Amino acid sequence: MTDTLDSLNTIDLSVEDSVARIYLNRPDKLNAFNAIMHHELQAVLTEIVQRDDIRCVLISGRGRGFCAGQDLGERQSDNDQVLDLGDTLDQGFNRTIRLLKRIKAPIICAVNGVAAGAGANLALNCDIVVAKQSARFIQSFSSIGLIPDCNGTWVLPKLVGMARAKAIAMLATPVDAEQAENWGMIYAAVRDEAFDDWVEARIEELAKRPTKALTHIKALMDESQQNDFDSHLERERNAQRLCGLSHDFKEGVAAFNEKRKPQFKGH
């Protein structure tokens, strides 16, 4: 894994001031995934999962697009060989999404351009999704006879409702960033010229907040669709108990009473 991280070609990774910045880096292909990119992103996410010092993660794309999904050039066959897309999903996007969900720190996805196919759903599986006003989200799967993968059929109805989700997926209708914000698909659509500064401000803010509390917020909200009422109250109780024992809770109360900004340590 270390050798992979030392020789990344399709992923840019930097870690500074407790922030991990991940950029998809195949701009000539609109950051579409090939086998190498799957492998490298999974190695990067595995590293981040194992680190306790990361307090915020950024995922974005190089060039004019965020991600065009799977590189269909790798899906062409010159003979009658049958492609097992289920197996390739297990080794590719499904493994990536599972790693993404294991990251404890908040994940901001900065959609800098078109997000199509699995690229759109990779973004929607992050915690806070923001997009340039010029960006678009396209569930392009039905146009080539497929279904939304990369957790798309799970996450999309929960964000925009069943009626819109079915129409978006079946018609492959592009959704611009402002419409995505209005529908609750993403957190915010930001003017292109203000986008980078806006994202940096959110990263700085998240990296200074009580990371363990944010971790529990992520987990509880992700579980909320499956938990019943009573079990979810119990999960909230258990999480609040742990938060109440943390340094950051004590610091937060002290800062409130002393009328100053808290200095959270993330633990």
Tab-separated table of C-alpha atoms in Angstrom, residues 5 13-22 43-59 99-100 102-108 127 203-216 218 248 264-267:
chain	number	residue	atom	x	y	z
A	5	LEU	CA	0.777	5.899	-2.316
A	13	LEU	CA	-3.266	13.187	-2.403
A	14	SER	CA	-1.998	15.673	0.149
A	15	VAL	CA	-2.398	15.761	3.927
A	16	GLU	CA	-1.750	19.005	5.783
A	17	ASP	CA	-3.124	20.546	8.975
A	18	SER	CA	-5.288	17.453	9.612
A	19	VAL	CA	-6.977	17.803	6.201
A	20	ALA	CA	-6.694	15.102	3.528
A	21	ARG	CA	-7.227	16.422	0.005
A	22	ILE	CA	-8.023	13.891	-2.704
A	43	ALA	CA	-5.327	2.588	-1.451
A	44	VAL	CA	-5.720	6.263	-0.534
A	45	LEU	CA	-9.047	5.699	1.249
A	46	THR	CA	-7.623	2.699	3.121
A	47	GLU	CA	-4.800	4.910	4.403
A	48	ILE	CA	-7.229	7.603	5.550
A	49	VAL	CA	-9.482	5.062	7.297
A	50	GLN	CA	-6.498	3.945	9.377
A	51	ARG	CA	-5.421	7.419	10.466
A	52	ASP	CA	-6.743	9.113	13.587
A	53	ASP	CA	-5.262	12.531	12.862
A	54	ILE	CA	-7.500	13.373	9.885
A	55	ARG	CA	-10.238	15.859	10.787
A	56	CYS	CA	-11.622	16.645	7.336
A	57	VAL	CA	-11.449	15.034	3.882
A	58	LEU	CA	-11.897	16.817	0.556
A	59	ILE	CA	-12.719	14.946	-2.654
A	99	LEU	CA	-14.154	2.401	2.322
A	100	LEU	CA	-15.653	5.875	1.975
A	102	ARG	CA	-15.641	3.823	7.026
A	103	ILE	CA	-13.921	7.219	7.126
A	104	LYS	CA	-14.752	8.853	10.451
A	105	ALA	CA	-13.919	12.435	9.533
A	106	PRO	CA	-16.444	14.573	7.617
A	107	ILE	CA	-16.067	14.333	3.841
A	108	ILE	CA	-16.670	17.348	1.608
A	127	ASP	CA	-21.242	13.976	3.748
A	203	ILE	CA	-12.770	22.823	5.099
A	204	GLU	CA	-11.106	25.134	7.610
A	205	GLU	CA	-14.279	25.310	9.670
A	206	LEU	CA	-14.837	21.536	9.748
A	207	ALA	CA	-11.202	20.809	10.606
A	208	LYS	CA	-11.553	22.973	13.728
A	209	ARG	CA	-14.818	21.459	14.939
A	210	PRO	CA	-15.216	18.553	17.435
A	211	THR	CA	-14.339	15.655	15.127
A	212	LYS	CA	-15.618	12.845	17.366
A	213	ALA	CA	-19.024	14.494	17.605
A	214	LEU	CA	-19.109	14.877	13.805
A	215	THR	CA	-18.249	11.182	13.498
A	216	HIS	CA	-21.257	10.259	15.614
A	218	LYS	CA	-22.433	10.882	10.404
A	248	ASP	CA	-14.178	18.735	23.277
A	264	PHE	CA	-11.391	21.730	19.899
A	265	LYS	CA	-8.802	18.972	19.639
A	266	GLY	CA	-10.975	16.457	17.825
A	267	HIS	CA	-11.010	13.976	20.721
